[in-house]
Tab-separated table of C-alpha atoms in Angstrom:
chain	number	residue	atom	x	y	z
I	1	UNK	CA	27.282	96.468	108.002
I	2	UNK	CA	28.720	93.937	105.274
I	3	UNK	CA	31.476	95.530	102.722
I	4	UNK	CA	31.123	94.815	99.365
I	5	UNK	CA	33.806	93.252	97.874
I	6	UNK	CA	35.785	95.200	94.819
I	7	UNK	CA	37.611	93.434	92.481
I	8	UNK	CA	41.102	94.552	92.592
I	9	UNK	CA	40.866	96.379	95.997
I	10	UNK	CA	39.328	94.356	98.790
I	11	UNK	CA	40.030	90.823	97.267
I	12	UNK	CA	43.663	91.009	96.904
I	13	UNK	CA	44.136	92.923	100.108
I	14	UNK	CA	42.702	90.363	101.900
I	15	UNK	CA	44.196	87.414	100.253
I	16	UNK	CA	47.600	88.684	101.627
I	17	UNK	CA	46.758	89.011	104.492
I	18	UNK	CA	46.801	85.400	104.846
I	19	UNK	CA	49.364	84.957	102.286
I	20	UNK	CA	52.292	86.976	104.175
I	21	UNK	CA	51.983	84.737	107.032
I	22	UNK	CA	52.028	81.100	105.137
I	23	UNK	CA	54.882	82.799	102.744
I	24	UNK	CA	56.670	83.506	106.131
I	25	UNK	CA	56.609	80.006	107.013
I	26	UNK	CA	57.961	79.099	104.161
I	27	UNK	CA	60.908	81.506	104.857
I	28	UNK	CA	61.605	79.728	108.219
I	29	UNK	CA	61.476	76.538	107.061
I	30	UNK	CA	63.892	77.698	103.877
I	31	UNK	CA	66.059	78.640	107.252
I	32	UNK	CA	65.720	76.428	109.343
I	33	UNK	CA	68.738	74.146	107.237
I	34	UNK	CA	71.560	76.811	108.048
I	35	UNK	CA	69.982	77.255	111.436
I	36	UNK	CA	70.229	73.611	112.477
I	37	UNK	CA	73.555	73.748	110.687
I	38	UNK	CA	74.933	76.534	112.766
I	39	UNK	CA	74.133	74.931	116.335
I	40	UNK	CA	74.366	71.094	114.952
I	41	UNK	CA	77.364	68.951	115.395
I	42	UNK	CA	77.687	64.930	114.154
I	43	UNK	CA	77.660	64.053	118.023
I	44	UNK	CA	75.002	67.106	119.075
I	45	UNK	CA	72.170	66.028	116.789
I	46	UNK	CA	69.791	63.850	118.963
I	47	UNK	CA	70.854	66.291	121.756
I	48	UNK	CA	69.683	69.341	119.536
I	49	UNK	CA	66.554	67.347	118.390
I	50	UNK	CA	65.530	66.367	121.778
I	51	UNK	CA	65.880	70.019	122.832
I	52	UNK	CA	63.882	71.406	119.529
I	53	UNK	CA	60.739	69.813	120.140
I	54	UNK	CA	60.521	69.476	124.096
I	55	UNK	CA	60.445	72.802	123.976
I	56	UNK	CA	57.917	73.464	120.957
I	57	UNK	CA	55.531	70.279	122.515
I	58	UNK	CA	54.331	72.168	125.810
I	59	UNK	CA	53.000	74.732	123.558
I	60	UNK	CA	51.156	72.230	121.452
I	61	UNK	CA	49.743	70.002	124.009
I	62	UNK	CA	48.526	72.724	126.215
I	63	UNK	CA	46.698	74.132	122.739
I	64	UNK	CA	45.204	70.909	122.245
I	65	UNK	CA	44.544	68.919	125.347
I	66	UNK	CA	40.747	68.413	125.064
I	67	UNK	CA	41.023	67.397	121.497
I	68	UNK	CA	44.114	64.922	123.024
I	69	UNK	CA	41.670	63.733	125.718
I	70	UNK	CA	39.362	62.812	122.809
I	71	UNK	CA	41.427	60.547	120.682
I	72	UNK	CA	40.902	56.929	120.605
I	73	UNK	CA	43.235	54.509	121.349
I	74	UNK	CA	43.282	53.145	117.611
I	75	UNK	CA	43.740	57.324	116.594
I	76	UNK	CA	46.760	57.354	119.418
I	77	UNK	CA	48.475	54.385	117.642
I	78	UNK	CA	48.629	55.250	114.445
I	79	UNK	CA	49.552	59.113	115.404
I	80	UNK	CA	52.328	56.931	117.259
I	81	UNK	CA	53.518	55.123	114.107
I	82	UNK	CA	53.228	58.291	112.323
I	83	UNK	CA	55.506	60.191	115.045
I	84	UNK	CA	58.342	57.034	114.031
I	85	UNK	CA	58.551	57.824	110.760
I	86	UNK	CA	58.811	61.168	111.229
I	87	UNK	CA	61.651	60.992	113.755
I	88	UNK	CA	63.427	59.240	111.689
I	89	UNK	CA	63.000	62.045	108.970
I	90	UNK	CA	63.946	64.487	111.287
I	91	UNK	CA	67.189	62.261	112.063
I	92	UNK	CA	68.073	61.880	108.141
I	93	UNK	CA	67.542	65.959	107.989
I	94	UNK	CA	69.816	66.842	110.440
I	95	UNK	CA	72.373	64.985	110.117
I	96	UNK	CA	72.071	65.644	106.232
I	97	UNK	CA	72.498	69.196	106.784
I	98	UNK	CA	75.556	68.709	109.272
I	99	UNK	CA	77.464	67.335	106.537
I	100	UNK	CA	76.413	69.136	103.333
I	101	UNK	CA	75.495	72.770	102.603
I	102	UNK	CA	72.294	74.440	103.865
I	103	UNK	CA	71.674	75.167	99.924
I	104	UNK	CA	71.945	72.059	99.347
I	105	UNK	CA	69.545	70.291	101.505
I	106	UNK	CA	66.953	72.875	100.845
I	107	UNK	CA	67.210	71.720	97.366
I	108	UNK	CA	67.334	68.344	97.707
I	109	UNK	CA	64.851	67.905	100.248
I	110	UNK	CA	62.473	69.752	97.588
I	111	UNK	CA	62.506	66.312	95.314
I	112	UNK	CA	59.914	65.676	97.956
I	113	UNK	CA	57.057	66.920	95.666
I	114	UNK	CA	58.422	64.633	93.184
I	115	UNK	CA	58.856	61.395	95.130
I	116	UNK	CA	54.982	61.924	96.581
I	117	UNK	CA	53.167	61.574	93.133
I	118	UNK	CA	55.452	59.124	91.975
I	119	UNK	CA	55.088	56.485	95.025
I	120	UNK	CA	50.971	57.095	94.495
I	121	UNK	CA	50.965	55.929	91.398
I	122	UNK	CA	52.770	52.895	92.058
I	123	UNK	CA	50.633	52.644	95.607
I	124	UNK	CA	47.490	53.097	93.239
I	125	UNK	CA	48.813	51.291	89.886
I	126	UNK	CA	48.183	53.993	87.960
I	127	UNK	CA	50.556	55.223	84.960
I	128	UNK	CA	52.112	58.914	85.857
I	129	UNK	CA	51.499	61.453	82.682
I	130	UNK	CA	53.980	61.987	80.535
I	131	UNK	CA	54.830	66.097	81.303
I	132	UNK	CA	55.123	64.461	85.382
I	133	UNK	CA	57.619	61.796	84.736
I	134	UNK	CA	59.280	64.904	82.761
I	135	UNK	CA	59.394	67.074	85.556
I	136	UNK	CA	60.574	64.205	87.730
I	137	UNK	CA	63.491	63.407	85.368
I	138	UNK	CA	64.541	67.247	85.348
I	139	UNK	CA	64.282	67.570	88.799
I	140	UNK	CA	66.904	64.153	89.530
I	141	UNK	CA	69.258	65.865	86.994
I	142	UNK	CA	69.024	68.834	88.648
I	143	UNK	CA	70.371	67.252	91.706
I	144	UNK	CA	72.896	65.287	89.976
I	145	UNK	CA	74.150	68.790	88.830
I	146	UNK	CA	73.434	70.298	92.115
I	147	UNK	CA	75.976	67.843	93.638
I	148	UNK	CA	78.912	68.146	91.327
I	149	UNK	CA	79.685	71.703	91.404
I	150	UNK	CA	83.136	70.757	92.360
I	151	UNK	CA	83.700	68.337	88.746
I	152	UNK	CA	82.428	64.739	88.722
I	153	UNK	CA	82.472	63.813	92.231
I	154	UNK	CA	80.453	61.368	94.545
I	155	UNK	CA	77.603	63.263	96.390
I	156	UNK	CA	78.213	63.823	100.019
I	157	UNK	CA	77.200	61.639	102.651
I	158	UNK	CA	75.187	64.674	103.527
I	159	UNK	CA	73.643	64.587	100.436
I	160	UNK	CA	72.640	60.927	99.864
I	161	UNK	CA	70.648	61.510	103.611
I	162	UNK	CA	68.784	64.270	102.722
I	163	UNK	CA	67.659	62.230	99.504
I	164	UNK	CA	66.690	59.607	102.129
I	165	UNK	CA	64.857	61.832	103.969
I	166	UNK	CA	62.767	63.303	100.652
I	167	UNK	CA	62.460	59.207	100.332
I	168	UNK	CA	61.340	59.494	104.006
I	169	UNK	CA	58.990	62.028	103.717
I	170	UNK	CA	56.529	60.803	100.715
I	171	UNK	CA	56.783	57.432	103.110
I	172	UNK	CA	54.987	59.988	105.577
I	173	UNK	CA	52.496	61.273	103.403
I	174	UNK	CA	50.965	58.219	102.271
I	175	UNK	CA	51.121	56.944	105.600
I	176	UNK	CA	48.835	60.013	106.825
I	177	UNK	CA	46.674	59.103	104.126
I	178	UNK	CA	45.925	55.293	104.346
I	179	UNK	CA	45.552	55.068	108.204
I	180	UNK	CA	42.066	55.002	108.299
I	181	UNK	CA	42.294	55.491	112.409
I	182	UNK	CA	43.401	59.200	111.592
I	183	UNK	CA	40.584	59.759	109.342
I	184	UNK	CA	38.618	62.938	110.869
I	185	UNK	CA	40.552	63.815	113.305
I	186	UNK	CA	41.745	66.635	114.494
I	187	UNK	CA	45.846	68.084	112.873
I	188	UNK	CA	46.662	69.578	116.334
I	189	UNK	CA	46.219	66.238	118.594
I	190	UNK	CA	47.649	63.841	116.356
I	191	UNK	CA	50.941	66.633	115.612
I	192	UNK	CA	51.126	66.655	119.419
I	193	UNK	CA	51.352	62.939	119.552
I	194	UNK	CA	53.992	62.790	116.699
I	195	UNK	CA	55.981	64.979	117.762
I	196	UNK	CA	56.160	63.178	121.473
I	197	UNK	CA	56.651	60.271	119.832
I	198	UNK	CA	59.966	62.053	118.073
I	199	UNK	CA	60.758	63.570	122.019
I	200	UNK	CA	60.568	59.948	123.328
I	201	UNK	CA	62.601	58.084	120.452
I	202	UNK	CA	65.435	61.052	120.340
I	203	UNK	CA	65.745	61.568	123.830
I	204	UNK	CA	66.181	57.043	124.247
I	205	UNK	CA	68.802	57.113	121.461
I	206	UNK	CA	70.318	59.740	123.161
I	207	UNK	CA	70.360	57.792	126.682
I	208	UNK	CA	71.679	54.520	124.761
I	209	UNK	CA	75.260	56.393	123.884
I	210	UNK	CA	74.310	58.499	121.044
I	211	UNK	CA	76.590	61.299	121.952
I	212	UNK	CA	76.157	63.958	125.323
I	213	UNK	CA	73.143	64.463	127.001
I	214	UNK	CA	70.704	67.220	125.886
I	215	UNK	CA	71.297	68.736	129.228
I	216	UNK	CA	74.651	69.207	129.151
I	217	UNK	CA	74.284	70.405	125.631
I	218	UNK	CA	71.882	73.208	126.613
I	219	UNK	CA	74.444	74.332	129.380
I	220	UNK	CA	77.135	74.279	126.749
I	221	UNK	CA	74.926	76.777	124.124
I	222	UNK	CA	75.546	80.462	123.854
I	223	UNK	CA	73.156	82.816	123.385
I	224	UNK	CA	73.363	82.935	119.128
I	225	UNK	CA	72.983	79.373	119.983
I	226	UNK	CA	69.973	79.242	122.055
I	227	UNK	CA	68.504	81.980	119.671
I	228	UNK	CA	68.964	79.413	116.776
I	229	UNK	CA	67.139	76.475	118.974
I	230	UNK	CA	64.354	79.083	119.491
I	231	UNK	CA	64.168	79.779	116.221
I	232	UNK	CA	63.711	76.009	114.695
I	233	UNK	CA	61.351	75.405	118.108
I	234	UNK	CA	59.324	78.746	118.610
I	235	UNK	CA	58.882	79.395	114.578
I	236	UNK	CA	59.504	76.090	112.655
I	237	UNK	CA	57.544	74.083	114.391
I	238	UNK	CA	55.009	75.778	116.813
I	239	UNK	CA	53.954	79.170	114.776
I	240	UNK	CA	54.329	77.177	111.850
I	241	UNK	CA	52.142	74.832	112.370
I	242	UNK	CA	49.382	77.309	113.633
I	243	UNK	CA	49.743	79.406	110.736
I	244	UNK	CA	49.000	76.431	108.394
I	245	UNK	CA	45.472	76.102	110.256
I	246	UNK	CA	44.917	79.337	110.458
I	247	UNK	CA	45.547	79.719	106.668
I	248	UNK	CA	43.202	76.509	105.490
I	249	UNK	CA	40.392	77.629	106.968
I	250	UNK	CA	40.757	81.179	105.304
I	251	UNK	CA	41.974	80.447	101.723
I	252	UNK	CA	42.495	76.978	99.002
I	253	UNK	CA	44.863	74.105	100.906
I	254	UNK	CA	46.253	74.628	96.657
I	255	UNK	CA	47.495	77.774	97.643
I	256	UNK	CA	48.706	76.939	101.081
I	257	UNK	CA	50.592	74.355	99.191
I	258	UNK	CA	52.128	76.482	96.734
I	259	UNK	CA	52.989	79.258	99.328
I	260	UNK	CA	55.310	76.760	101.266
I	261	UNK	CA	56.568	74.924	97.787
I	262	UNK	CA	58.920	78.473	97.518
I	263	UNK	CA	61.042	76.743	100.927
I	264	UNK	CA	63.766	75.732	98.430
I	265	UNK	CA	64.464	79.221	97.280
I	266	UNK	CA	64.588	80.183	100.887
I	267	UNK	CA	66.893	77.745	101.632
I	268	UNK	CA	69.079	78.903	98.916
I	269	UNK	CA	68.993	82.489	99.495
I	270	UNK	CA	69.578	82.026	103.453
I	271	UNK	CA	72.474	79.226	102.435
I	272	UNK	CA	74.549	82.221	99.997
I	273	UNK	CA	73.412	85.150	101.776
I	274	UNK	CA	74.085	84.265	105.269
I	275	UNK	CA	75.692	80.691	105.168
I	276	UNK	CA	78.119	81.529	102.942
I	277	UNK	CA	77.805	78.979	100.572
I	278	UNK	CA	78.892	78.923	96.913
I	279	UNK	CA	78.035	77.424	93.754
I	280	UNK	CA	79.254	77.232	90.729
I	281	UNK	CA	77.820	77.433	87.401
I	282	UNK	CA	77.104	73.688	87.387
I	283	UNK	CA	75.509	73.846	90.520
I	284	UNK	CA	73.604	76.553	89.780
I	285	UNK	CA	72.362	75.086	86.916
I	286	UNK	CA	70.992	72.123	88.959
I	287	UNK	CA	69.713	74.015	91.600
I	288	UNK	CA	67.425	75.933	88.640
I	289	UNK	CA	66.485	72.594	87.422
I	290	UNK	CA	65.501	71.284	90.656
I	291	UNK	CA	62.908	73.897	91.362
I	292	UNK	CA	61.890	74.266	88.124
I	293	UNK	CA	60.659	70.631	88.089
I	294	UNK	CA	59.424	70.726	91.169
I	295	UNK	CA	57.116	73.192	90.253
I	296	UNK	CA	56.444	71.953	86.995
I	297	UNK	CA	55.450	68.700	88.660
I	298	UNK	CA	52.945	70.307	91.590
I	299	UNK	CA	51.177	72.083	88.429
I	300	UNK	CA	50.645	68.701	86.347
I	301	UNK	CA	50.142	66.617	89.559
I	302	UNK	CA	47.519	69.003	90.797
């Protein structure tokens, strides 16, 4: 038998059904800053990041081996390029967030959404609308705010990195998008390949003399710890990225999109709630700004 579908009862329900799962994404990823704060040190980082994803890549690679198998050689090297660029987010991130507040690099790292539609147009030549570049210019003075709770004061070097990485990631996405080697294929394969690609790069800087060896680091962790490393491994990266294809094929990628866009707030919840983190009125200000032109910006972008 086929239901018939009632607006207001059957509709709804089953839109959040596969809402509550992307919107818990976003919650883990809104975490994942005061997680990989609480287990990160300046000399720990390419030990934790090594750790992180060799433990989340088994998981992916066994999900996807036939569609790895299938790749061409041209798909494999530009999934590898992709994988460099994104380890060397993922190096900006965390050792942004070991030297700022978990706040604010979930803020920060939200100017992503800004810097995206912003490098397209000047990719594309085209002129950004007016109401954009106004979200854009809220969302920069939101930061500027967001980093001077304290009085005029030079951002952290924790800050300036996780600008650098927003910088890094809208490198990332147009990268995705122009190699025309990736074109068709399938998300799972070519996240596997990334993500070895970050394994491999983290796990040689590592080996060169950047700080202990992820081994010994693992035998050093306790268990709150090792629950954290589960916790960016397990859920950041391996349910998270399941749940995204799982949600695509079931609602609009627009509403996928503006799901995960709330990470920010999460960050900044988890940060004062359980980080202990606190802002002033000037910093509260900015962090208000921030997200407000970030989401005024994914309305007039999209």
């Amino acid at each position: 038998m086929s239901s018939i579908a009632l607006p207001g009862a059957l509709v709804p329900r089953r839109a959040w059904h596969t809402d509550l799962p992307v919107l818990l994404v976003a919650v883990c990823w809104g975490a994942s800053y005061l997680a990989a704060k609480d287990i990160t040190t300046a000399r720990t980082v390419l030990a934790v990041l090594v750790l992180r994803f060799a433990l989340a890549l088994p998981a992916l690679a066994t999900a996807g081996r036939r569609a790895l198998r299938a790749l061409t050689a041209a798909q494999w090297r530009g999934a590898a390029l992709l994988g460099l660029i994104l380890s060397g987010i993922f190096l900006l991130e965390t050792y942004g967030v070991v030297h700022t507040s978990a706040t604010n690099a979930g803020l920060i790292i939200s100017l992503t959404m800004v810097f995206t539609p912003l490098a397209e147009a000047a990719v594309t030549r085209t002129r950004p609308t007016v109401p954009f570049l106004g979200a854009a210019a809220l969302s920069v003075c939101g930061v500027v705010l967001l980093t001077q709770g304290g009085g005029i004061t030079r951002p952290s070097a924790g800050d300036l990195l996780m600008l650098l990485a927003a910088l890094a990631r809208t490198v990332h996405v147009l990268a995705m998008a122009r190699v025309r080697a990736l074109r068709g294929a399938d998300a799972l394969p070519l996240t596997t390949v990334q993500l070895g690609t970050c394994v491999a790069v983290f796990a040689l800087l590592a080996a060169a003399g950047g700080g202990p060896a992820p081994w010994t680091v693992a035998a050093d962790l306790g268990a709150r710890e090792w629950g954290g490393l589960l916790f960016l491994s397990a859920l950041c990266t391996v349910f998270a990225f399941f749940v995204q294809m799982w949600a695509v094929r079931r609602t609009s990628p627009s509403r996928v999109g503006l799901l995960l866009g709330t990470e920010p707030l999460w960050a900044a919840a988890t940060g004062v709630v359980l980080g202990g983190d606190r802002l002033g009125t000037v910093s509260v200000a900015g962090g208000v700004m921030v997200l407000a032109g970030t989401v005024w910006g994914r309305r007039v972008a999209g």
